[in-house]
Short mmCIF file of C-alpha atoms in Angstrom, two decimals:
data_model
loop_
_atom_site.label_atom_id
_atom_site.label_comp_id
_atom_site.label_asym_id
_atom_site.label_seq_id
_atom_site.Cartn_x
_atom_site.Cartn_y
_atom_site.Cartn_z
CA MET A 1 -24.00 -6.85 2.24
CA SER A 2 -27.54 -6.09 3.37
CA ASP A 3 -29.31 -3.33 1.44
CA ASN A 4 -31.61 -2.83 4.42
CA LEU A 5 -28.72 -2.37 6.84
CA SER A 6 -27.04 0.03 4.42
CA ALA A 7 -30.22 2.07 4.24
CA LEU A 8 -30.68 2.06 8.03
CA SER A 9 -27.10 3.23 8.56
CA GLY A 10 -27.61 5.81 5.81
CA ARG A 11 -30.40 7.47 7.78
CA LYS A 12 -27.73 8.97 10.02
CA GLY A 13 -25.15 9.03 7.22
CA LEU A 14 -21.61 10.29 7.62
CA GLU A 15 -22.63 13.00 10.09
CA ASN A 16 -23.49 10.50 12.82
CA ASN A 17 -21.57 7.53 11.50
CA LEU A 18 -22.12 4.17 13.23
CA PHE A 19 -18.60 2.89 12.62
CA GLU A 20 -17.11 6.12 13.96
CA ARG A 21 -19.24 5.75 17.08
CA LEU A 22 -17.88 2.23 17.62
CA VAL A 23 -14.28 3.46 17.32
CA GLU A 24 -14.98 6.31 19.75
CA LYS A 25 -16.44 3.85 22.27
CA SER A 26 -13.31 1.71 22.02
CA LYS A 27 -11.07 4.65 22.88
CA VAL A 28 -13.05 5.35 26.04
CA GLU A 29 -13.90 1.81 27.11
CA GLY A 30 -10.90 -0.13 25.78
CA THR A 31 -13.26 -2.12 23.58
CA PRO A 32 -16.98 -1.29 23.21
CA HIS A 33 -18.84 -2.70 26.22
CA ASP A 34 -21.88 -4.91 25.72
CA GLU A 35 -24.16 -2.15 27.01
CA SER A 36 -22.76 0.28 24.46
CA LEU A 37 -23.21 -2.20 21.62
CA ARG A 38 -26.83 -2.80 22.63
CA ALA A 39 -27.50 0.94 22.87
CA LEU A 40 -26.01 1.60 19.43
CA ALA A 41 -28.04 -1.23 17.92
CA HIS A 42 -31.21 0.28 19.38
CA GLU A 43 -30.30 3.79 18.24
CA TYR A 44 -29.65 2.70 14.65
CA LEU A 45 -32.67 0.34 14.59
CA MET A 46 -30.45 -2.70 13.98
CA GLY A 47 -30.27 -6.08 15.62
CA GLU A 48 -27.75 -6.47 18.42
CA ALA A 49 -25.98 -9.12 16.33
CA ILE A 50 -24.97 -6.41 13.85
CA THR A 51 -23.10 -4.22 16.31
CA TYR A 52 -21.66 -7.25 18.12
CA GLY A 53 -20.60 -8.83 14.83
CA THR A 54 -18.99 -5.65 13.60
CA ALA A 55 -17.06 -4.96 16.79
CA SER A 56 -15.79 -8.55 16.97
CA PHE A 57 -14.16 -8.28 13.55
CA TYR A 58 -11.65 -5.46 14.01
CA ASP A 59 -8.32 -5.87 15.78
CA PHE A 60 -8.83 -2.73 17.87
CA LEU A 61 -12.48 -3.35 18.76
CA LYS A 62 -12.58 -7.05 19.65
CA LYS A 63 -12.64 -8.21 23.27
CA GLU A 64 -9.15 -9.69 23.03
CA HIS A 65 -7.78 -6.20 22.50
CA GLU A 66 -9.00 -4.82 25.81
CA GLY A 67 -6.11 -3.86 28.05
CA VAL A 68 -3.50 -3.85 25.25
CA LYS A 69 -1.17 -0.87 25.70
CA ALA A 70 1.61 -1.54 23.19
CA HIS A 71 1.58 -2.98 19.69
CA ILE A 72 4.37 -4.62 17.70
CA CYS A 73 4.40 -4.39 13.91
CA ASN A 74 4.19 -7.85 12.38
CA GLY A 75 4.37 -6.79 8.73
CA SER A 76 6.48 -8.56 6.12
CA ALA A 77 9.26 -5.95 6.05
CA CYS A 78 9.80 -6.11 9.81
CA LEU A 79 9.60 -9.92 9.69
CA VAL A 80 12.37 -10.41 7.13
CA ALA A 81 14.49 -7.71 8.81
CA GLY A 82 14.44 -9.80 11.99
CA THR A 83 14.00 -6.81 14.30
CA GLN A 84 10.79 -7.63 16.11
CA ASP A 85 12.03 -10.19 18.65
CA ASN A 86 14.21 -7.45 20.11
CA VAL A 87 11.26 -5.04 20.08
CA LYS A 88 9.07 -7.51 21.96
CA SER A 89 11.83 -8.28 24.46
CA LYS A 90 12.30 -4.61 25.34
CA LEU A 91 8.57 -3.92 25.48
CA SER A 92 8.20 -6.92 27.80
CA ASP A 93 10.43 -5.12 30.29
CA LYS A 94 7.79 -2.38 30.57
CA PHE A 95 4.51 -4.19 29.85
CA LYS A 96 2.84 -7.42 30.86
CA GLU A 97 2.40 -10.14 28.23
CA GLU A 98 -1.33 -9.44 27.92
CA GLU A 99 -0.65 -5.72 27.43
CA ILE A 100 1.31 -6.33 24.19
CA GLY A 101 -0.57 -6.81 20.93
CA HIS A 102 0.25 -6.46 17.25
CA MET A 103 -0.43 -4.15 14.31
CA CYS A 104 0.18 -4.65 10.60
CA CYS A 105 1.76 -2.58 9.12
CA LEU A 106 2.89 0.73 10.65
CA GLY A 107 4.48 2.09 7.47
CA ARG A 108 7.96 2.18 8.99
CA CYS A 109 9.44 -0.32 6.51
CA HIS A 110 12.41 1.94 5.77
CA GLU A 111 13.91 1.32 9.24
CA ASN A 112 11.83 -1.44 10.92
CA SER A 113 11.76 -2.09 14.69
CA ALA A 114 8.26 -0.62 14.49
CA PHE A 115 5.85 -0.43 17.41
CA ASN A 116 2.96 1.68 18.72
CA ILE A 117 2.41 3.04 22.21
CA ASN A 118 -0.45 5.30 23.32
CA GLY A 119 -1.57 6.25 19.84
CA ASN A 120 1.88 7.05 18.47
CA ASN A 121 4.07 5.05 16.10
CA TYR A 122 7.80 4.53 16.60
CA SER A 123 10.58 2.76 14.74
CA GLY A 124 14.32 2.53 14.25
CA ASP A 125 16.29 3.44 17.37
CA SER A 126 13.14 4.46 19.27
CA ILE A 127 12.95 1.08 20.95
CA ASN A 128 16.11 2.08 22.82
CA GLN A 129 14.38 5.23 24.07
CA LEU A 130 11.42 3.64 25.83
CA GLU A 131 12.00 5.51 29.08
CA GLN A 132 11.78 8.86 27.29
CA ILE A 133 8.72 7.78 25.30
CA LEU A 134 6.85 6.56 28.36
CA ASP A 135 7.82 9.63 30.41
CA ASN A 136 6.68 12.33 27.98
CA GLY A 137 4.38 10.39 25.63
CA LYS A 138 5.58 12.35 22.61
CA ALA A 139 5.94 10.95 19.14
CA LEU A 140 9.46 10.71 17.72
CA LEU A 141 9.35 11.56 14.05
CA ASP A 142 10.94 9.09 11.70
CA LYS A 143 12.98 10.36 8.78
CA TYR A 144 13.14 8.79 5.34
CA GLN A 145 14.43 9.99 2.03
CA VAL A 146 11.88 11.46 -0.40
CA ALA A 147 13.23 12.25 -3.85
CA SER A 148 12.47 12.51 -7.56
CA LYS A 149 14.42 13.30 -10.70
CA LEU A 150 11.43 14.96 -12.37
CA GLU A 151 11.64 18.68 -13.16
CA ALA A 152 8.04 19.11 -12.04
CA PRO A 153 7.19 16.36 -9.55
CA VAL A 154 3.54 15.40 -9.49
CA LEU A 155 3.37 14.27 -5.87
CA THR A 156 6.62 15.14 -4.11
CA GLY A 157 6.98 18.84 -4.83
CA LYS A 158 6.40 21.73 -2.45
CA PRO A 159 3.38 20.91 -0.27
CA MET A 160 0.14 22.56 -1.38
CA SER A 161 -1.21 25.13 1.08
CA ALA A 162 -4.86 25.90 1.73
CA SER A 163 -4.38 29.14 -0.21
CA ASP A 164 -2.89 27.26 -3.19
CA TYR A 165 -5.81 24.86 -3.00
CA ALA A 166 -8.39 27.67 -3.12
CA THR A 167 -6.67 29.35 -6.06
CA LEU A 168 -6.41 26.19 -8.14
CA PHE A 169 -9.99 25.17 -7.42
CA GLN A 170 -11.18 28.47 -8.82
CA LYS A 171 -9.76 27.23 -12.14
CA VAL A 172 -11.98 24.16 -11.85
CA LEU A 173 -15.05 26.27 -11.06
CA LYS A 174 -14.32 28.60 -13.96
CA ASN A 175 -13.99 25.80 -16.53
CA GLY A 176 -16.74 23.50 -15.23
CA PRO A 177 -17.14 19.80 -14.44
CA GLU A 178 -17.01 18.58 -18.05
CA TRP A 179 -13.64 20.27 -18.54
CA ALA A 180 -12.28 18.78 -15.33
CA LEU A 181 -13.45 15.30 -16.33
CA GLN A 182 -11.88 15.67 -19.76
CA GLN A 183 -8.51 16.57 -18.22
CA ILE A 184 -8.58 13.38 -16.14
CA LYS A 185 -9.64 11.30 -19.15
CA ASP A 186 -6.90 12.89 -21.28
CA SER A 187 -4.34 12.07 -18.58
CA ASN A 188 -5.27 8.36 -18.78
CA ILE A 189 -4.35 8.05 -15.11
CA ARG A 190 -4.98 4.57 -13.73
CA GLY A 191 -5.70 3.72 -10.12
CA ARG A 192 -2.57 3.53 -8.00
CA GLY A 193 -4.05 1.23 -5.37
CA GLY A 194 -3.09 -1.91 -7.25
CA ALA A 195 -5.83 -2.66 -9.80
CA GLY A 196 -4.80 0.01 -12.30
CA PHE A 197 -8.40 0.89 -13.26
CA PRO A 198 -8.82 4.13 -15.30
CA MET A 199 -9.91 6.97 -13.01
CA GLY A 200 -11.75 8.84 -15.76
CA PHE A 201 -13.94 5.83 -16.57
CA LYS A 202 -14.94 5.45 -12.93
CA LEU A 203 -15.82 9.15 -12.58
CA GLU A 204 -17.84 9.19 -15.79
CA SER A 205 -19.72 6.06 -14.74
CA CYS A 206 -20.82 7.68 -11.48
CA LYS A 207 -21.58 10.99 -13.17
CA ASN A 208 -24.03 9.28 -15.53
CA VAL A 209 -25.99 7.57 -12.72
CA GLU A 210 -29.07 9.45 -11.59
CA GLY A 211 -29.15 10.27 -7.90
CA ASP A 212 -29.76 13.13 -5.49
CA GLN A 213 -27.00 11.92 -3.17
CA LYS A 214 -23.56 10.71 -4.19
CA PHE A 215 -20.33 10.17 -2.28
CA ILE A 216 -16.58 10.38 -2.86
CA VAL A 217 -14.56 7.99 -0.72
CA CYS A 218 -10.80 8.09 -0.39
CA ASN A 219 -9.42 4.65 0.36
CA ALA A 220 -6.62 5.56 2.76
CA ASP A 221 -6.43 2.08 4.25
CA GLU A 222 -3.00 1.35 2.79
CA GLY A 223 -2.09 -1.88 4.51
CA ASP A 224 0.45 -3.48 2.20
CA PRO A 225 3.69 -4.16 4.09
CA GLY A 226 6.49 -2.40 2.25
CA ALA A 227 4.32 0.56 1.19
CA TYR A 228 4.23 3.87 3.00
CA SER A 229 3.53 6.24 0.10
CA ASP A 230 -0.05 6.89 1.23
CA ARG A 231 1.26 7.71 4.66
CA TYR A 232 3.63 10.28 3.14
CA LEU A 233 0.83 11.92 1.14
CA LEU A 234 -1.60 11.99 4.06
CA GLU A 235 0.95 13.50 6.43
CA GLU A 236 3.06 15.71 4.14
CA GLN A 237 0.71 16.43 1.20
CA PRO A 238 -2.84 16.23 2.64
CA MET A 239 -4.12 19.12 0.49
CA LEU A 240 -3.37 17.11 -2.65
CA VAL A 241 -5.52 14.26 -1.36
CA LEU A 242 -8.43 16.51 -0.44
CA PHE A 243 -8.20 18.48 -3.69
CA GLY A 244 -8.55 15.32 -5.77
CA MET A 245 -11.60 14.31 -3.75
CA MET A 246 -13.29 17.68 -4.19
CA VAL A 247 -12.67 17.76 -7.94
CA SER A 248 -14.11 14.24 -8.15
CA GLY A 249 -17.18 15.40 -6.23
CA TYR A 250 -17.60 18.41 -8.51
CA ILE A 251 -17.45 16.18 -11.59
CA VAL A 252 -19.95 13.52 -10.49
CA GLY A 253 -22.28 15.73 -8.45
CA ALA A 254 -21.32 14.52 -4.98
CA ASN A 255 -21.44 16.84 -1.99
CA LYS A 256 -19.87 14.60 0.64
CA GLY A 257 -16.47 12.97 0.88
CA ALA A 258 -15.09 10.48 3.38
CA VAL A 259 -11.39 9.91 3.97
CA TYR A 260 -11.10 6.44 5.51
CA ILE A 261 -7.67 6.31 7.16
CA ARG A 262 -6.30 3.12 8.68
CA GLY A 263 -6.07 3.13 12.45
CA GLU A 264 -2.41 2.09 12.23
CA TYR A 265 -1.61 5.59 10.90
CA PRO A 266 -2.55 7.88 13.84
CA GLU A 267 -0.31 10.68 12.57
CA SER A 268 -2.11 10.61 9.23
CA VAL A 269 -5.50 10.98 10.89
CA ARG A 270 -4.30 14.05 12.74
CA ALA A 271 -2.68 15.63 9.67
CA VAL A 272 -5.74 15.27 7.42
CA THR A 273 -8.08 16.50 10.15
CA LYS A 274 -5.94 19.60 10.53
CA ALA A 275 -5.92 20.16 6.74
CA VAL A 276 -9.73 20.05 6.62
CA GLU A 277 -9.85 22.67 9.37
CA GLU A 278 -7.50 24.90 7.36
CA LEU A 279 -9.68 24.58 4.27
CA SER A 280 -12.68 25.83 6.22
CA GLU A 281 -10.89 29.15 6.66
CA PHE A 282 -10.69 29.53 2.87
CA ASN A 283 -14.32 28.57 2.18
CA MET A 284 -13.13 25.26 0.76
CA HIS A 285 -15.14 23.01 3.05
CA GLY A 286 -18.89 23.11 3.49
CA ALA A 287 -21.43 25.23 1.65
CA ASN A 288 -20.85 27.43 -1.42
CA ILE A 289 -17.29 26.37 -2.16
CA GLY A 290 -15.29 29.34 -3.45
CA GLY A 291 -18.44 31.47 -3.69
CA SER A 292 -20.14 28.99 -6.04
CA ASP A 293 -23.33 26.95 -5.61
CA PHE A 294 -21.23 23.79 -5.14
CA ASN A 295 -21.24 22.25 -1.65
CA PHE A 296 -18.77 19.69 -0.35
CA ASP A 297 -18.18 18.37 3.16
CA PHE A 298 -15.17 16.29 4.20
CA LYS A 299 -15.38 13.61 6.86
CA VAL A 300 -12.27 11.95 8.30
CA ILE A 301 -12.94 8.40 9.51
CA GLU A 302 -10.37 6.43 11.50
CA GLY A 303 -10.17 2.68 10.89
CA ALA A 304 -9.85 0.02 13.55
CA GLY A 305 -7.38 -2.54 12.24
CA ALA A 306 -8.54 -4.61 9.26
CA TYR A 307 -6.42 -5.12 6.13
CA ILE A 308 -9.49 -6.19 4.14
CA CYS A 309 -10.83 -2.62 4.35
CA GLY A 310 -8.32 -1.78 1.63
CA GLU A 311 -10.76 -3.58 -0.70
CA GLU A 312 -13.22 -0.92 -1.78
CA THR A 313 -16.48 -2.77 -1.14
CA ALA A 314 -15.33 -4.01 2.28
CA LEU A 315 -14.40 -0.41 3.08
CA LEU A 316 -17.92 0.74 2.18
CA SER A 317 -19.45 -1.91 4.44
CA SER A 318 -17.12 -0.75 7.19
CA LEU A 319 -18.22 2.86 6.78
CA GLU A 320 -21.81 1.69 7.20
CA GLY A 321 -21.01 0.00 10.51
CA GLN A 322 -21.38 -3.50 9.06
CA ARG A 323 -18.78 -6.24 9.12
CA PRO A 324 -16.28 -5.32 6.39
CA GLU A 325 -17.10 -8.20 4.10
CA VAL A 326 -16.42 -8.03 0.37
CA ARG A 327 -19.51 -7.40 -1.75
CA VAL A 328 -20.46 -9.31 -4.86
CA ARG A 329 -20.28 -7.15 -8.00
CA PRO A 330 -22.34 -6.01 -9.92
CA PRO A 331 -23.71 -3.65 -8.83
CA TYR A 332 -20.51 -1.63 -8.73
CA PRO A 333 -19.93 1.17 -6.21
CA THR A 334 -20.47 3.83 -8.88
CA GLN A 335 -24.01 2.44 -9.16
CA GLU A 336 -24.73 1.38 -5.56
CA GLY A 337 -22.01 2.19 -3.09
CA LEU A 338 -22.05 3.85 0.32
CA PHE A 339 -25.54 3.66 1.85
CA ASN A 340 -26.71 2.24 -1.52
CA LYS A 341 -25.88 5.56 -3.20
CA PRO A 342 -23.59 6.11 -6.24
CA THR A 343 -20.03 6.31 -4.91
CA VAL A 344 -16.56 6.79 -6.36
CA VAL A 345 -13.75 5.12 -4.42
CA ASN A 346 -10.15 5.95 -5.27
CA ASN A 347 -6.97 5.52 -3.29
CA VAL A 348 -4.74 8.24 -1.88
CA GLU A 349 -2.10 8.36 -4.62
CA THR A 350 -4.72 8.43 -7.37
CA GLN A 351 -6.57 11.34 -5.75
CA SER A 352 -3.34 13.22 -5.15
CA ALA A 353 -2.36 13.37 -8.83
CA VAL A 354 -5.48 15.35 -9.78
CA ALA A 355 -4.10 18.73 -8.68
CA TRP A 356 -1.12 18.42 -11.07
CA ILE A 357 -3.42 17.31 -13.87
CA ILE A 358 -5.70 20.31 -13.34
CA GLU A 359 -2.77 22.73 -13.15
CA HIS A 360 -0.74 21.40 -16.09
CA GLY A 361 -3.39 19.66 -18.18
CA GLY A 362 -4.28 16.06 -18.83
CA SER A 363 -2.14 15.87 -21.96
CA ALA A 364 0.94 16.97 -20.02
CA TYR A 365 0.38 14.13 -17.55
CA ALA A 366 -0.15 11.66 -20.38
CA SER A 367 3.21 12.68 -21.85
CA LEU A 368 4.87 11.18 -18.79
CA GLY A 369 5.39 7.42 -18.63
CA THR A 370 4.17 5.03 -21.31
CA PRO A 371 1.01 5.20 -23.45
CA LYS A 372 -0.79 2.65 -21.25
CA SER A 373 0.88 3.48 -17.93
CA THR A 374 1.00 7.26 -17.87
CA GLY A 375 2.34 9.58 -15.22
CA THR A 376 4.52 8.78 -12.23
CA LYS A 377 4.55 6.18 -9.47
CA LEU A 378 5.60 6.41 -5.86
CA VAL A 379 7.92 3.53 -5.00
CA CYS A 380 8.83 2.63 -1.42
CA LEU A 381 12.11 0.87 -0.67
CA ASP A 382 12.68 -1.01 2.57
CA SER A 383 15.61 -1.13 4.97
CA PHE A 384 17.66 -3.59 2.90
CA PHE A 385 18.48 -0.84 0.40
CA GLU A 386 21.50 1.40 0.71
CA LYS A 387 19.15 4.37 0.24
CA PRO A 388 15.79 3.35 1.73
CA GLY A 389 12.96 5.78 1.24
CA MET A 390 10.19 6.84 -1.10
CA TYR A 391 10.82 7.94 -4.67
CA GLU A 392 8.57 9.45 -7.31
CA ILE A 393 9.58 7.79 -10.57
CA GLU A 394 8.28 8.18 -14.09
CA MET A 395 6.36 5.16 -15.32
CA GLY A 396 8.33 3.09 -17.84
CA THR A 397 11.65 3.62 -16.06
CA PRO A 398 13.80 0.46 -16.15
CA PHE A 399 13.27 -1.40 -12.88
CA LYS A 400 17.02 -1.82 -12.45
CA GLU A 401 17.28 2.00 -12.16
CA VAL A 402 14.75 1.91 -9.34
CA ILE A 403 16.74 -0.75 -7.50
CA TYR A 404 20.34 0.23 -8.19
CA ASP A 405 20.17 3.97 -8.96
CA PHE A 406 17.43 5.37 -6.77
CA GLY A 407 17.85 2.68 -4.08
CA GLY A 408 21.62 2.36 -4.37
CA GLY A 409 21.40 -1.43 -4.46
CA PHE A 410 21.20 -3.74 -1.46
CA LYS A 411 23.10 -3.64 1.83
CA GLU A 412 23.37 -7.42 1.87
CA ASN A 413 22.62 -10.34 -0.42
CA VAL A 414 18.96 -10.37 -1.45
CA LYS A 415 17.41 -13.19 -3.46
CA ALA A 416 14.05 -11.61 -4.32
CA VAL A 417 11.92 -8.50 -4.01
CA HIS A 418 8.23 -8.78 -3.22
CA VAL A 419 6.58 -5.97 -5.16
CA GLY A 420 3.03 -4.75 -4.54
CA GLY A 421 2.36 -6.11 -1.07
CA PRO A 422 1.35 -9.60 0.11
CA LEU A 423 -0.74 -10.09 -3.03
CA GLY A 424 2.00 -8.99 -5.42
CA GLY A 425 4.62 -10.93 -7.30
CA ILE A 426 7.88 -12.26 -5.87
CA VAL A 427 10.56 -11.14 -8.32
CA PRO A 428 13.91 -12.97 -8.16
CA THR A 429 16.80 -10.52 -8.37
CA LYS A 430 17.94 -12.10 -11.65
CA LYS A 431 14.71 -10.82 -13.25
CA ILE A 432 15.12 -7.20 -12.17
CA GLU A 433 16.93 -6.17 -15.36
CA GLU A 434 14.10 -7.52 -17.55
CA LEU A 435 11.38 -5.30 -16.08
CA ASP A 436 10.18 -1.72 -16.45
CA LEU A 437 8.21 0.22 -13.88
CA ASP A 438 4.77 -0.06 -15.47
CA PHE A 439 1.67 -2.22 -15.20
CA GLU A 440 2.17 -4.04 -18.50
CA SER A 441 5.82 -4.96 -18.04
CA PHE A 442 5.16 -6.60 -14.68
CA ALA A 443 1.98 -8.35 -15.84
CA ASN A 444 3.60 -9.69 -19.02
CA ALA A 445 6.45 -11.17 -16.98
CA GLY A 446 4.05 -12.89 -14.58
CA PHE A 447 4.32 -10.40 -11.72
CA LEU A 448 2.25 -7.45 -10.42
CA LEU A 449 3.27 -3.83 -9.93
CA GLY A 450 0.36 -3.08 -7.60
CA HIS A 451 1.12 -0.46 -4.97
CA ALA A 452 4.84 -0.71 -5.84
CA GLY A 453 5.98 -1.08 -2.26
CA ILE A 454 9.06 -3.31 -2.14
CA VAL A 455 9.94 -5.87 0.54
CA SER A 456 13.35 -7.45 0.08
CA VAL A 457 13.75 -11.14 0.88
CA PRO A 458 17.37 -11.66 1.97
CA GLU A 459 19.36 -14.77 1.08
CA LYS A 460 19.42 -15.85 4.72
CA PHE A 461 15.61 -15.80 5.08
CA PRO A 462 14.04 -19.17 4.14
CA MET A 463 11.56 -18.80 1.28
CA ILE A 464 9.37 -21.53 2.79
CA HIS A 465 9.04 -19.39 5.94
CA TYR A 466 8.07 -16.39 3.83
CA LEU A 467 5.37 -18.38 2.03
CA GLU A 468 3.99 -19.59 5.36
CA HIS A 469 3.84 -15.96 6.48
CA LEU A 470 1.83 -15.01 3.36
CA PHE A 471 -0.72 -17.77 3.92
CA GLU A 472 -0.98 -16.88 7.60
CA PHE A 473 -1.42 -13.19 6.81
CA THR A 474 -4.24 -13.97 4.38
CA GLY A 475 -5.95 -16.28 6.86
CA ASP A 476 -5.77 -13.67 9.62
CA GLU A 477 -7.05 -10.84 7.43
CA SER A 478 -9.73 -12.68 5.43
CA CYS A 479 -13.23 -11.28 5.84
CA GLY A 480 -14.67 -14.81 5.83
CA LYS A 481 -17.20 -14.13 3.08
CA CYS A 482 -15.83 -16.76 0.70
CA PHE A 483 -14.33 -20.15 1.55
CA PRO A 484 -11.55 -20.28 -1.08
CA CYS A 485 -9.86 -17.41 0.76
CA SER A 486 -10.81 -17.96 4.40
CA ILE A 487 -10.33 -21.74 4.43
CA GLY A 488 -7.83 -22.09 1.58
CA SER A 489 -5.31 -19.75 3.23
CA VAL A 490 -5.44 -21.75 6.47
CA ARG A 491 -5.03 -25.06 4.64
CA GLY A 492 -2.03 -23.64 2.78
CA LYS A 493 -0.43 -22.51 6.04
CA GLU A 494 -1.03 -25.92 7.59
CA MET A 495 0.55 -27.73 4.64
CA ILE A 496 3.68 -25.61 4.91
CA GLN A 497 3.86 -25.88 8.70
CA LYS A 498 3.72 -29.67 8.57
CA ALA A 499 6.46 -29.71 5.93
CA ARG A 500 8.67 -27.33 7.92
CA ASN A 501 8.19 -29.44 11.04
CA GLY A 502 9.16 -32.59 9.17
CA GLU A 503 5.71 -34.19 9.60
CA VAL A 504 4.33 -34.49 6.06
CA LYS A 505 5.90 -33.24 2.84
CA ILE A 506 3.72 -31.14 0.53
CA ASP A 507 1.89 -32.80 -2.34
CA ARG A 508 2.66 -30.46 -5.26
CA GLN A 509 -0.56 -31.32 -7.11
CA LEU A 510 -2.58 -30.59 -3.98
CA MET A 511 -0.81 -27.25 -3.57
CA ASP A 512 -1.44 -26.36 -7.22
CA ASP A 513 -5.12 -27.27 -6.85
CA LEU A 514 -5.38 -25.14 -3.72
CA LEU A 515 -3.82 -22.14 -5.45
CA GLU A 516 -6.13 -22.56 -8.43
CA ALA A 517 -9.19 -22.73 -6.17
CA MET A 518 -8.12 -19.55 -4.36
CA GLU A 519 -7.29 -17.73 -7.58
CA ASP A 520 -10.51 -18.63 -9.39
CA GLY A 521 -12.98 -18.81 -6.52
CA SER A 522 -12.15 -15.89 -4.23
CA LEU A 523 -14.41 -12.84 -4.28
CA CYS A 524 -11.58 -10.32 -4.10
CA ALA A 525 -7.84 -9.91 -4.54
CA LEU A 526 -6.98 -11.03 -1.00
CA GLY A 527 -7.57 -14.71 -1.71
CA GLY A 528 -7.32 -14.30 -5.46
CA GLY A 529 -3.99 -12.47 -5.38
CA LEU A 530 -2.07 -14.55 -2.85
CA PRO A 531 -1.38 -17.41 -5.33
CA LEU A 532 0.68 -15.15 -7.61
CA GLY A 533 3.59 -14.73 -5.20
CA VAL A 534 3.46 -18.39 -4.17
CA LYS A 535 3.57 -19.47 -7.82
CA ASN A 536 6.50 -17.14 -8.45
CA ALA A 537 8.39 -18.68 -5.54
CA LEU A 538 7.63 -22.23 -6.67
CA GLN A 539 8.88 -21.38 -10.17
CA TYR A 540 12.03 -19.48 -9.36
CA PHE A 541 13.08 -21.04 -6.05
CA GLU A 542 12.30 -24.67 -6.83
CA GLU A 543 15.77 -25.82 -5.80
CA GLU A 544 15.48 -24.20 -2.36
CA LEU A 545 11.92 -25.42 -1.81
CA LYS A 546 12.09 -28.94 -3.22
CA THR A 547 13.10 -30.52 0.08
CA TYR A 548 9.64 -29.64 1.46
CA PHE A 549 7.75 -31.38 -1.37
CA LYS A 550 7.09 -35.05 -2.07
#
C-alpha cells in the first residue's frame, strides 16, 4: 500500500471513485484502452503505471478479457459436480473459443452448470435454453430452498421494507450510539466472513479513533465456492445489509458507506442499488437521516473479478484504485483504512444481523447458540445433497443435523465435505458426527467453520485432483505481495501435477515444508489458509494419496 496513492485517490473519494471509473471504462471499451488509462492517471495525479497495474490485475479489466462474451464458472462445486465440460461444449456451439472465459464462483452451487452471458448468471437447465437466452437476453431466475427452524429467524424472515427500515432506525436515533454499540457488544456477534472477530470490538476501536472522516465498508466480495449466503442477503434481504451499515456508521461517527459487491454477482449489484434508491424516498440516505443531524451516504461499487478482494485490506486498496494487494498490519483498518481514514469493514452476513439485534436486544441474540459462538449461521449446501439450499441454523447445532436433517443426506457416496471455502478444512464424512456448528468445535477438531459453505467431494472424485485444484486456485488468485503464497501455491501445484502424470512422486517432507512456509509466512489467509485443507486430506486420505508420494 502507498499512503500517498491512498491520499491522492481520497481527494476524489467515493463520489468520483477511481476503481469505479475503471470498471465503467471496461463496460464501454471491453477493457480500458491505453488512452483511457493514461487520462485517468493524469486526472488523479498518479503515474500511468498505477492505472495500468491496477487494470492488469482484475479478470474483467485485463487485456486478455477483451472480446469475451460468455463465462464458465470454474468454482470447486461445479468442478466436483462434473458439469462444466458440457457447459463449455454447448457454449462453443454459439461462441468462438476466444469469446469464452471463466468466472469463479457464480454462487449457483446448489445446481451447478453455471455460466454468465451478457451480465446475467445462469445455471441448472439453463444451458439447454441457450437459444431463448440469446434471443431475449433475459435472466432466468434460479430457485433454491431457504429455510430455518427458528421461531424468529434472524436473517431469513420476511424481507425488511424501506418503511420497516425507517421505523427501526428511529429506535436507534432515540436511544443513541452508545446504546446501539452496547446491544452489539451484548450480542457477542462474531464476524461471519470466516475470521470470527467480535463485531463490537471492531466498532468500538474505530469509534475511539479521532477523525473528521470515517467510513463503513461492507465486504460483499463473497468468493468462496460453495457459499451463496451473501448473494441471498444482497438480493432478497438488501435492507438488512444496509441497515447494519448505517447503524455501524452512527456508532463510530462515519457518514459514508461503501458496499463492494463482486462482479460475479450482477443481480446483487442491481438489487442493492434499487434498495438504496428506495431508502432515499424515506429520508434514509443522504443528509439528516430520519430528521436527525446524522448524515449517511451509501455507495454501491461493483468488483471486477478478484477473489483476493474478499480480504479486507486488499478490498480497501481496490476501492482506492490501487492493485488489490494485502496490506501489512498494523495499522489496522479501524485506525487507517480507506483513503488512510478510520474504517470498519464487515461482511454481508455480519451486517445483516444488526437489525434483529436492535429490534430484539443484544441479550436475546446472545441467548442463541453457544456462549462463544452466539446467534445463527447461514449454511449453504451444494448439489450433492438431497435438499440443496441455504439454511439458517442456530450455532451449536450438531453438524450431523445440518448434513442429514436439513440437507437430507447425500444423493450419492461422498467421502468428505469441504467447509468454509478453499481455505477451509476438508472434513471426512466419518468425522461429521463429532462436530457442532460453531467456531470452537471446528477449530478444536483441526478444521475451520469459516463462511460455512459446503462443497461435497464425491467418492468418485480423486482427492489428489482436488488438492491440485486448491493449489491452482490459490496461485491464480494470489495478489503477489508475498512469495510464500504466490510462489508456494504454484510449486505445490507443480509437485502434484508431476505426481499425477507419473513423472516424479512427491517428497512428503518437501510438501510439509512447503505447507509450513505458506502457513507461517503468508500475509493473509489465502496462502496461510490453504495448508489446512491439504493437511486434512493428507491425514484422513493417506491410503488414497500414498501412491503419489515417495
